[in-house]
C-alpha cells in the first residue's frame, strides 16, 4: 500500500563501498535502489585515506546530490544513507551518515534500525560528560566508541555494540577502515557483495543489481566485518541469538527484486497470495492489487483461486509527498491523486482487493470507497499478512497501540469501518510457511512481534544489560 499515506514506513537504508575509484557515484546509484526505504533525507560520506568528506541534505536522492555535489566527494571508499524519520525526528542534524571529528580522528556512522535502550545509554553518557548534537539514537554508538578504554577501533566497536539492545545494521567509516555490524538477532536485512575488487554492503540486494555487483552473502547476526586496504576480515562482537528478521521486509518493505537470505521478495509475496487463496473462500469476478507492494501477492492469489487478475488500480508515479496535508478533505484528494481506479475493469464486478497490511484503516477505507464509486458491485479486501496488533520498537513507525486499527477492533468491526463487503487476513502460520525460511526455532527465523505481541528483545527504554559495567566511568 502507499506508505506515505497510511503511516507504515521503514526507517532507512544503508550502503557502503570500499576500494573503488568512484565511491560517491556508485553510492549515489546504490541509494537510488534504496530510495523506497526513506525519502526524508540522504547523505554520502567518503574517505580518501586522510580525511572524511560529507554531502547530505533533506529530500530525495536526486535533490540532495544535484548541481555537481558529487564532484566534491573524491576518495576510495564511502558509506551512504537514506532516511525516514522515526527515532529522533526530522531535521538536517539527524540526516545520516552522522559525521564526527576529533583530534584522534574522524568517524561516520550509517544505521538502519532502532536502539531500544538508547535513552538509558544516553543518560549515562551525559552523566559522564557527553554532549549530544542530534536527537538520533545512532549518535549513542559514536559516544560509546569514544568512551571505550580499548586502543583499537575494532575492540572499541565490539565493546560498544555489546551494550546496544534492539535492531541495528551499522556501517562505520574512518579514514582507513570500514566496519559493518548486524545485531545478534539479525532483525534488519544487510548483504555483502563485490564489485570487481571492491567490497560493497547494502540493506537490499537490489542495490547490487543496479551497480552491477555480485551478491556474496548476508551479514550474519552478531557479526562485525572489518574492511580496509588489507582486505576483509570477519569477527564477532556477540554470539548469534535466535534469528528474528523483520517479517514486514518480506511482506512490504523490501523491493520485489531483492533477496533476503536467498529468498526472493517477489516470489515470497506470490506465495503469500497463494496461501491466502487457500485459507479463504470468496466469490468474485476479478482480483486487483494495491500498487506497488501488493501486486505480487495479488498475482499469487489470482493463480491459486482461478479468479482473473486485472490492473484495477493505477498509481500515479509523478505525484510527490508534498500533497499530504492534515485536513480530511485534502487527504481524500491526496489518495485520488496517488491512486486511480480503472473504471472499465471494476465496473459491475465483484472485486477482490489484495493489500499487504492494514495499519489505521483510513487509506483502505478510501480505496474501497473509490472502487465502489467506480462501479464495483462488491469489494472484498484480503490482506496477505495477519492483523497488525502490536507496536514495533525496532525501526518501523508504529510505536503505539492507538495507531493500529486491529489492536482495538475485531475483523468484523474493521470490515465495517473500511466499508468492505468482506475482510480476510492471512494466518500467522500460513505467512511463515509461505515465506519459506527454514531457520530453527519456533518462528522459523522471523520477528512476529507486530502480529503476536511477542518481542525477541527487551523493549524497555531503561533496559540495563550485563555488559554495561564495561562503560567507562
Coordinates of C-alpha atoms in Angstrom, one line a residue:
X1 CA 0.0 0.0 0.0
X2 CA 1.0 3.6 -0.1
X3 CA 3.4 4.0 2.8
X4 CA 3.3 7.8 2.9
X5 CA -0.5 7.7 3.2
X6 CA -1.0 5.0 5.6
X7 CA 1.8 5.7 8.1
X8 CA 3.8 2.5 7.8
X9 CA 7.4 3.3 7.0
X10 CA 10.8 1.6 7.3
X11 CA 13.3 3.8 9.0
X12 CA 16.1 3.8 6.4
X13 CA 18.6 2.1 4.1
X14 CA 22.4 1.9 4.2
X15 CA 25.1 1.4 1.6
X16 CA 28.8 1.1 1.7
X17 CA 31.7 0.5 -0.7
X18 CA 35.4 0.1 -0.1
X19 CA 38.2 0.0 -2.7
X20 CA 36.7 1.7 -5.7
X21 CA 38.0 4.8 -7.5
X22 CA 34.5 6.3 -7.8
X23 CA 32.8 5.5 -4.4
X24 CA 30.5 8.5 -4.4
X25 CA 28.8 8.0 -7.8
X26 CA 28.5 4.3 -7.0
X27 CA 26.9 5.1 -3.6
X28 CA 24.5 7.6 -5.4
X29 CA 23.2 4.8 -7.6
X30 CA 23.0 2.5 -4.6
X31 CA 20.9 5.0 -2.7
X32 CA 18.5 5.2 -5.7
X33 CA 17.9 1.5 -5.4
X34 CA 17.1 2.1 -1.7
X35 CA 15.1 5.2 -2.1
X36 CA 11.8 3.4 -1.1
X37 CA 13.3 2.8 2.4
X38 CA 13.5 6.6 3.1
X39 CA 12.5 9.8 1.4
X40 CA 13.2 12.4 4.1
X41 CA 16.9 12.7 3.8
X42 CA 20.1 11.3 2.2
X43 CA 23.8 11.5 2.6
X44 CA 27.2 10.2 1.5
X45 CA 30.5 10.3 3.4
X46 CA 33.7 9.4 1.6
X47 CA 37.3 8.9 2.7
X48 CA 40.5 9.4 0.7
X49 CA 42.6 7.8 3.3
X50 CA 43.3 11.1 5.1
X51 CA 40.0 12.9 5.5
X52 CA 36.3 12.3 5.6
X53 CA 34.0 14.5 3.5
X54 CA 30.3 14.6 3.5
X55 CA 27.3 15.8 1.5
X56 CA 23.9 15.3 2.9
X57 CA 20.5 17.0 3.0
X58 CA 16.8 16.7 3.4
X59 CA 14.7 15.4 0.5
X60 CA 15.1 12.7 -2.2
X61 CA 18.4 11.4 -3.5
X62 CA 18.1 13.3 -6.8
X63 CA 17.5 16.6 -4.9
X64 CA 20.3 16.2 -2.3
X65 CA 23.0 15.4 -4.8
X66 CA 22.1 17.9 -7.6
X67 CA 24.3 20.6 -9.1
X68 CA 27.5 18.7 -9.2
X69 CA 27.7 18.0 -5.4
X70 CA 29.1 14.5 -6.0
X71 CA 32.2 16.0 -7.7
X72 CA 33.3 17.2 -4.2
X73 CA 33.5 13.6 -3.0
X74 CA 36.7 12.1 -4.2
X75 CA 38.1 9.1 -2.4
X76 CA 38.4 5.3 -2.3
X77 CA 35.5 4.4 0.0
X78 CA 32.1 5.7 1.1
X79 CA 29.1 5.0 3.2
X80 CA 25.6 6.3 2.4
X81 CA 22.2 6.5 3.8
X82 CA 18.5 7.3 3.0
X83 CA 16.3 8.1 5.9
X84 CA 12.7 8.1 7.1
X85 CA 12.4 9.8 10.4
X86 CA 11.2 7.6 13.2
X87 CA 13.6 7.7 16.1
X88 CA 14.9 11.2 16.7
X89 CA 12.6 13.1 14.4
X90 CA 13.4 15.2 11.3
X91 CA 15.9 17.9 10.8
X92 CA 19.2 18.2 8.9
X93 CA 21.2 17.4 12.0
X94 CA 19.6 13.9 12.1
X95 CA 20.3 13.2 8.4
X96 CA 22.9 10.4 8.1
X97 CA 25.6 9.3 7.8
X98 CA 26.4 11.2 11.0
X99 CA 30.0 12.6 10.9
X100 CA 32.1 13.2 14.0
X101 CA 35.5 14.9 14.1
X102 CA 38.0 14.8 16.9
X103 CA 41.7 15.3 17.5
X104 CA 42.2 11.5 17.3
X105 CA 40.4 11.0 14.0
X106 CA 37.1 11.2 12.3
X107 CA 34.2 8.8 12.3
X108 CA 31.0 8.4 10.2
X109 CA 28.0 6.1 11.0
X110 CA 25.1 5.0 8.9
X111 CA 22.4 3.0 10.8
X112 CA 19.2 1.1 9.9
X113 CA 17.0 0.0 12.9
X114 CA 16.2 1.3 16.3
X115 CA 18.2 1.1 19.6
X116 CA 15.6 0.3 22.2
X117 CA 17.8 1.2 25.2
X118 CA 19.2 4.4 23.6
X119 CA 17.6 6.8 26.1
X120 CA 19.1 4.9 29.1
X121 CA 22.5 4.8 27.5
X122 CA 22.3 8.5 26.6
X123 CA 21.5 9.5 30.2
X124 CA 24.5 7.5 31.4
X125 CA 26.8 9.1 28.8
X126 CA 25.6 12.6 29.6
X127 CA 26.4 12.0 33.3
X128 CA 29.9 11.2 32.2
X129 CA 30.2 14.5 30.2
X130 CA 29.0 13.6 26.7
X131 CA 27.2 16.3 24.8
X132 CA 24.8 15.1 22.1
X133 CA 24.4 17.1 18.9
X134 CA 21.4 15.2 17.5
X135 CA 18.3 13.5 18.7
X136 CA 19.1 10.4 16.8
X137 CA 19.7 7.1 18.6
X138 CA 22.6 6.5 16.2
X139 CA 24.7 9.1 17.9
X140 CA 24.8 6.9 21.0
X141 CA 27.2 4.5 19.3
X142 CA 29.7 7.2 18.4
X143 CA 29.9 8.3 22.1
X144 CA 30.3 4.7 23.2
X145 CA 33.1 4.2 20.8
X146 CA 34.9 7.3 22.1
X147 CA 34.3 6.3 25.7
X148 CA 35.9 2.9 25.4
X149 CA 39.2 2.3 27.1
X150 CA 40.4 0.0 24.3
X151 CA 43.0 1.3 21.9
X152 CA 42.0 -0.4 18.7
X153 CA 38.8 0.6 16.8
X154 CA 37.8 -3.0 16.4
X155 CA 37.9 -3.7 20.1
X156 CA 36.1 -0.4 20.9
X157 CA 33.4 -1.4 18.4
X158 CA 33.0 -4.8 19.9
X159 CA 32.6 -3.3 23.4
X160 CA 30.2 -0.6 22.3
X161 CA 28.0 -2.9 20.2
X162 CA 27.5 -5.3 23.1
X163 CA 25.8 -2.5 25.0
X164 CA 23.1 -2.0 22.4
X165 CA 19.6 -3.6 22.6
X166 CA 17.3 -3.7 19.6
X167 CA 17.6 -3.9 15.9
X168 CA 20.6 -2.4 14.2
X169 CA 22.6 -2.7 10.9
X170 CA 25.6 -0.4 11.1
X171 CA 28.2 0.8 8.6
X172 CA 31.0 2.7 10.3
X173 CA 33.7 4.6 8.3
X174 CA 37.0 6.1 9.5
X175 CA 39.9 7.4 7.4
X176 CA 41.3 4.0 6.8
X177 CA 38.6 1.4 7.8
X178 CA 35.0 0.4 7.1
X179 CA 33.2 -1.7 9.6
X180 CA 29.8 -3.5 9.2
X181 CA 27.8 -4.8 12.1
X182 CA 24.5 -6.7 12.4
X183 CA 22.5 -7.1 15.7
X184 CA 22.6 -10.6 17.3
X185 CA 19.0 -11.4 16.2
X186 CA 19.7 -10.2 12.6
X187 CA 16.5 -8.2 12.6
X188 CA 17.3 -5.9 9.7
X189 CA 18.5 -7.1 6.2
X190 CA 22.1 -6.5 5.3
X191 CA 24.1 -8.1 2.5
X192 CA 27.7 -8.2 1.4
X193 CA 28.8 -8.1 -2.2
X194 CA 31.7 -7.5 -4.6
X195 CA 32.0 -5.0 -7.5
X196 CA 35.2 -6.0 -9.2
X197 CA 37.9 -5.8 -6.4
X198 CA 35.7 -3.5 -4.3
X199 CA 33.6 -4.7 -1.4
X200 CA 30.0 -3.4 -1.1
X201 CA 27.4 -3.6 1.6
X202 CA 23.7 -2.7 1.3
X203 CA 20.4 -3.1 3.1
X204 CA 19.0 -4.8 0.0
X205 CA 20.5 -6.8 -2.9
X206 CA 18.6 -4.7 -5.4
X207 CA 21.3 -2.1 -4.8
X208 CA 23.9 -4.6 -6.0
X209 CA 21.9 -5.3 -9.2
X210 CA 21.8 -1.6 -10.1
X211 CA 25.5 -1.1 -9.8
X212 CA 26.5 -4.5 -11.3
X213 CA 27.8 -6.1 -8.1
X214 CA 27.8 -9.8 -7.2
X215 CA 26.0 -10.9 -4.1
X216 CA 28.3 -12.8 -1.8
X217 CA 26.2 -13.4 1.4
X218 CA 24.1 -11.9 4.1
X219 CA 25.9 -10.3 7.1
X220 CA 25.4 -12.7 10.0
X221 CA 23.8 -11.9 13.3
X222 CA 26.3 -10.7 15.8
X223 CA 29.0 -10.3 13.1
X224 CA 31.5 -7.5 12.8
X225 CA 33.1 -7.2 9.4
X226 CA 36.3 -5.1 9.1
X227 CA 37.3 -3.9 5.6
X228 CA 40.4 -1.9 4.8
X229 CA 43.3 -1.9 2.3
X230 CA 44.5 -5.3 3.6
X231 CA 41.2 -6.9 2.7
X232 CA 38.1 -8.2 4.6
X233 CA 38.1 -9.9 8.0
X234 CA 35.1 -11.3 9.9
X235 CA 34.9 -11.1 13.7
X236 CA 32.1 -11.4 16.3
X237 CA 31.0 -8.9 18.9
X238 CA 28.3 -11.3 20.1
X239 CA 27.2 -14.9 19.6
X240 CA 24.1 -15.0 17.4
X241 CA 20.8 -15.1 19.2
X242 CA 17.6 -16.8 17.9
X243 CA 17.1 -15.3 14.4
X244 CA 14.3 -12.7 14.2
X245 CA 14.4 -11.0 10.7
X246 CA 11.6 -8.4 10.4
X247 CA 8.7 -10.2 8.6
X248 CA 7.5 -7.0 7.1
X249 CA 10.6 -6.9 5.0
X250 CA 9.1 -9.8 3.1
X251 CA 5.5 -8.6 3.2
X252 CA 6.0 -4.9 2.4
X253 CA 9.3 -3.1 2.8
X254 CA 11.8 -4.6 0.5
X255 CA 11.8 -4.3 -3.2
X256 CA 10.4 -7.2 -5.2
X257 CA 13.7 -7.7 -7.0
X258 CA 15.7 -8.0 -3.7
X259 CA 16.6 -11.3 -2.0
X260 CA 16.8 -11.8 1.8
X261 CA 18.9 -14.8 2.8
X262 CA 18.4 -16.3 -0.6
X263 CA 14.6 -15.8 -0.7
X264 CA 13.3 -13.6 -3.5
X265 CA 10.8 -11.0 -2.3
X266 CA 8.5 -11.2 -5.3
X267 CA 8.3 -14.9 -5.1
X268 CA 7.7 -14.9 -1.4
X269 CA 4.8 -12.4 -1.9
X270 CA 3.3 -14.6 -4.6
X271 CA 3.4 -17.5 -2.2
X272 CA 1.7 -15.3 0.4
X273 CA -1.1 -14.6 -2.1
X274 CA -1.4 -18.3 -3.0
X275 CA -1.6 -19.2 0.7
X276 CA -4.2 -16.6 1.3
X277 CA -6.4 -18.1 -1.5
X278 CA -6.1 -21.5 0.2
X279 CA -7.2 -20.1 3.6
X280 CA -10.2 -18.1 2.5
X281 CA -13.2 -18.6 0.2
X282 CA -14.6 -15.7 -1.8
X283 CA -16.7 -15.5 -4.9
X284 CA -15.6 -12.7 -7.2
X285 CA -15.0 -11.7 -10.8
X286 CA -11.7 -10.0 -10.7
X287 CA -8.6 -9.7 -8.5
X288 CA -6.6 -6.5 -8.2
X289 CA -3.7 -5.4 -6.0
X290 CA -2.9 -2.1 -4.4
X291 CA 0.3 -0.8 -6.1
X292 CA 3.1 -1.5 -5.7
X293 CA 3.9 -3.9 -2.9
X294 CA 0.7 -5.9 -3.1
X295 CA 0.9 -6.7 -6.9
X296 CA 2.9 -9.9 -6.3
X297 CA 0.5 -11.2 -3.7
X298 CA -2.5 -10.3 -5.9
X299 CA -0.9 -12.3 -8.8
X300 CA -0.4 -15.3 -6.5
X301 CA -4.0 -15.1 -5.2
X302 CA -5.3 -15.0 -8.7
X303 CA -3.3 -18.0 -9.8
X304 CA -4.4 -20.1 -6.8
X305 CA -8.0 -19.0 -6.8
X306 CA -8.6 -19.1 -10.6
X307 CA -10.1 -15.6 -10.4
X308 CA -8.5 -13.5 -13.2
X309 CA -6.1 -10.7 -12.2
X310 CA -6.6 -7.3 -13.7
X311 CA -4.9 -3.9 -13.1
X312 CA -7.9 -2.3 -11.3
X313 CA -5.8 0.4 -9.6
X314 CA -3.2 2.7 -11.2
X315 CA -0.5 4.5 -9.3
X316 CA 0.5 8.0 -10.4
X317 CA 4.3 7.8 -10.1
X318 CA 4.8 11.5 -10.6
X319 CA 3.0 12.8 -7.5
X320 CA 5.4 13.6 -4.7
X321 CA 4.9 13.6 -1.0
X322 CA 4.2 17.3 -0.6
X323 CA 0.5 17.0 -1.2
X324 CA -0.1 15.1 2.1
X325 CA -2.0 17.6 4.4
X326 CA -3.6 17.2 7.8
X327 CA -7.1 18.0 6.8
X328 CA -9.5 15.2 5.9
X329 CA -10.7 16.8 2.7
X330 CA -7.1 17.2 1.4
X331 CA -6.2 13.6 2.4
X332 CA -9.2 12.4 0.4
X333 CA -8.0 14.3 -2.6
X334 CA -4.4 13.1 -2.0
X335 CA -5.5 9.4 -2.3
X336 CA -7.2 10.2 -5.6
X337 CA -4.1 11.9 -6.9
X338 CA -1.9 8.9 -5.9
X339 CA -4.3 6.1 -7.0
X340 CA -6.9 5.9 -9.7
X341 CA -9.4 3.0 -10.3
X342 CA -9.7 1.6 -13.8
X343 CA -13.4 2.0 -14.2
X344 CA -13.9 -0.5 -17.1
X345 CA -12.1 -3.2 -15.1
X346 CA -14.1 -2.9 -11.9
X347 CA -17.5 -1.5 -13.1
X348 CA -20.2 -4.1 -12.3
X349 CA -17.7 -6.5 -10.9
X350 CA -17.2 -8.3 -7.6
X351 CA -13.6 -7.2 -6.9
X352 CA -11.0 -8.8 -4.7
X353 CA -8.7 -6.1 -3.5
X354 CA -5.4 -7.6 -2.3
X355 CA -3.3 -5.5 0.1
X356 CA -0.2 -6.3 2.2
X357 CA -1.5 -4.9 5.5
X358 CA -3.9 -2.5 7.3
X359 CA -2.5 -0.1 9.8
X360 CA -5.0 2.6 10.7
X361 CA -7.6 1.6 8.1
X362 CA -8.1 5.1 6.8
X363 CA -6.5 4.5 3.4
X364 CA -8.2 1.1 3.0
X365 CA -11.5 2.9 3.6
X366 CA -10.7 5.5 0.9
X367 CA -9.7 2.9 -1.7
X368 CA -12.8 0.8 -1.0
X369 CA -14.9 3.9 -1.5
X370 CA -13.0 4.8 -4.6
X371 CA -13.6 1.3 -6.2
X372 CA -17.3 1.4 -5.4
X373 CA -17.6 4.9 -6.8
X374 CA -16.1 3.5 -10.0
X375 CA -18.9 1.0 -10.2
X376 CA -17.6 -2.1 -8.3
X377 CA -20.6 -4.2 -7.3
X378 CA -18.7 -5.7 -4.3
X379 CA -15.3 -5.1 -2.8
X380 CA -13.7 -8.0 -0.8
X381 CA -10.5 -6.9 0.9
X382 CA -7.9 -9.7 1.5
X383 CA -4.7 -9.0 3.4
X384 CA -1.5 -11.0 2.7
X385 CA -0.4 -10.8 6.4
X386 CA -2.1 -11.2 9.8
X387 CA -3.7 -8.2 11.6
X388 CA -1.1 -5.7 12.9
X389 CA -2.0 -5.7 16.6
X390 CA 1.2 -4.6 18.4
X391 CA 3.5 -1.7 18.1
X392 CA 7.1 -2.0 16.7
X393 CA 10.1 -0.8 18.6
X394 CA 12.7 -1.8 16.1
X395 CA 12.5 0.9 13.4
X396 CA 9.0 0.9 11.9
X397 CA 6.9 4.0 12.8
X398 CA 4.1 2.2 14.6
X399 CA 5.0 2.7 18.2
X400 CA 1.6 2.8 20.0
X401 CA -1.5 0.6 20.1
X402 CA -3.7 3.5 19.2
X403 CA -2.1 3.7 15.7
X404 CA -3.3 0.2 14.9
X405 CA -6.9 -0.5 14.0
X406 CA -6.5 -4.2 14.7
X407 CA -5.4 -3.6 18.2
X408 CA -8.8 -2.4 19.4
X409 CA -11.3 -3.9 16.8
X410 CA -12.4 -7.3 15.7
X411 CA -12.1 -8.3 12.0
X412 CA -15.9 -7.7 11.6
X413 CA -15.6 -4.3 13.2
X414 CA -12.6 -3.4 10.9
X415 CA -14.7 -4.6 7.9
X416 CA -17.5 -2.2 8.9
X417 CA -15.0 0.7 9.4
X418 CA -13.4 0.4 6.0
X419 CA -16.7 -0.3 4.2
X420 CA -15.7 -3.6 2.6
X421 CA -18.2 -6.4 1.8
X422 CA -15.8 -8.8 3.4
X423 CA -12.3 -8.6 5.1
X424 CA -9.9 -11.5 5.5
X425 CA -6.3 -11.8 6.8
X426 CA -3.6 -14.5 6.3
X427 CA -2.9 -16.6 9.3
X428 CA 0.5 -16.2 11.1
X429 CA 1.3 -19.9 10.4
X430 CA 0.3 -19.5 6.8
X431 CA 2.5 -16.4 6.4
X432 CA 5.6 -18.1 7.9
X433 CA 5.1 -21.2 5.8
X434 CA 4.6 -19.2 2.6
X435 CA 7.7 -17.1 3.0
X436 CA 9.8 -20.2 3.2
X437 CA 12.5 -19.6 5.8
X438 CA 13.8 -22.8 7.4
X439 CA 15.6 -21.5 10.4
X440 CA 15.4 -23.4 13.7
X441 CA 13.2 -22.1 16.4
X442 CA 9.5 -21.6 16.9
X443 CA 9.2 -18.7 14.5
X444 CA 11.5 -20.1 11.7
X445 CA 13.7 -17.0 11.9
X446 CA 11.0 -14.4 11.9
X447 CA 10.2 -11.4 14.2
X448 CA 6.5 -11.6 14.5
X449 CA 6.1 -9.0 17.3
X450 CA 3.7 -6.7 15.4
X451 CA 1.4 -9.7 14.8
X452 CA 1.7 -11.6 18.1
X453 CA 3.0 -9.1 20.7
X454 CA 5.9 -11.4 21.5
X455 CA 9.2 -9.4 21.2
X456 CA 12.6 -11.0 20.6
X457 CA 14.4 -8.5 22.9
X458 CA 13.6 -6.4 25.9
X459 CA 11.5 -3.4 24.8
X460 CA 12.1 -1.2 27.9
X461 CA 13.9 2.0 27.2
X462 CA 15.5 1.6 30.6
X463 CA 17.0 -1.9 29.9
X464 CA 20.3 -2.4 31.7
X465 CA 22.5 -5.0 30.0
X466 CA 25.1 -7.1 31.8
X467 CA 27.9 -5.6 29.6
X468 CA 27.0 -2.1 30.8
X469 CA 29.6 -2.3 33.6
X470 CA 32.1 -2.0 30.8
X471 CA 31.2 1.6 30.2
X472 CA 34.0 3.9 31.2
X473 CA 33.0 5.6 34.4

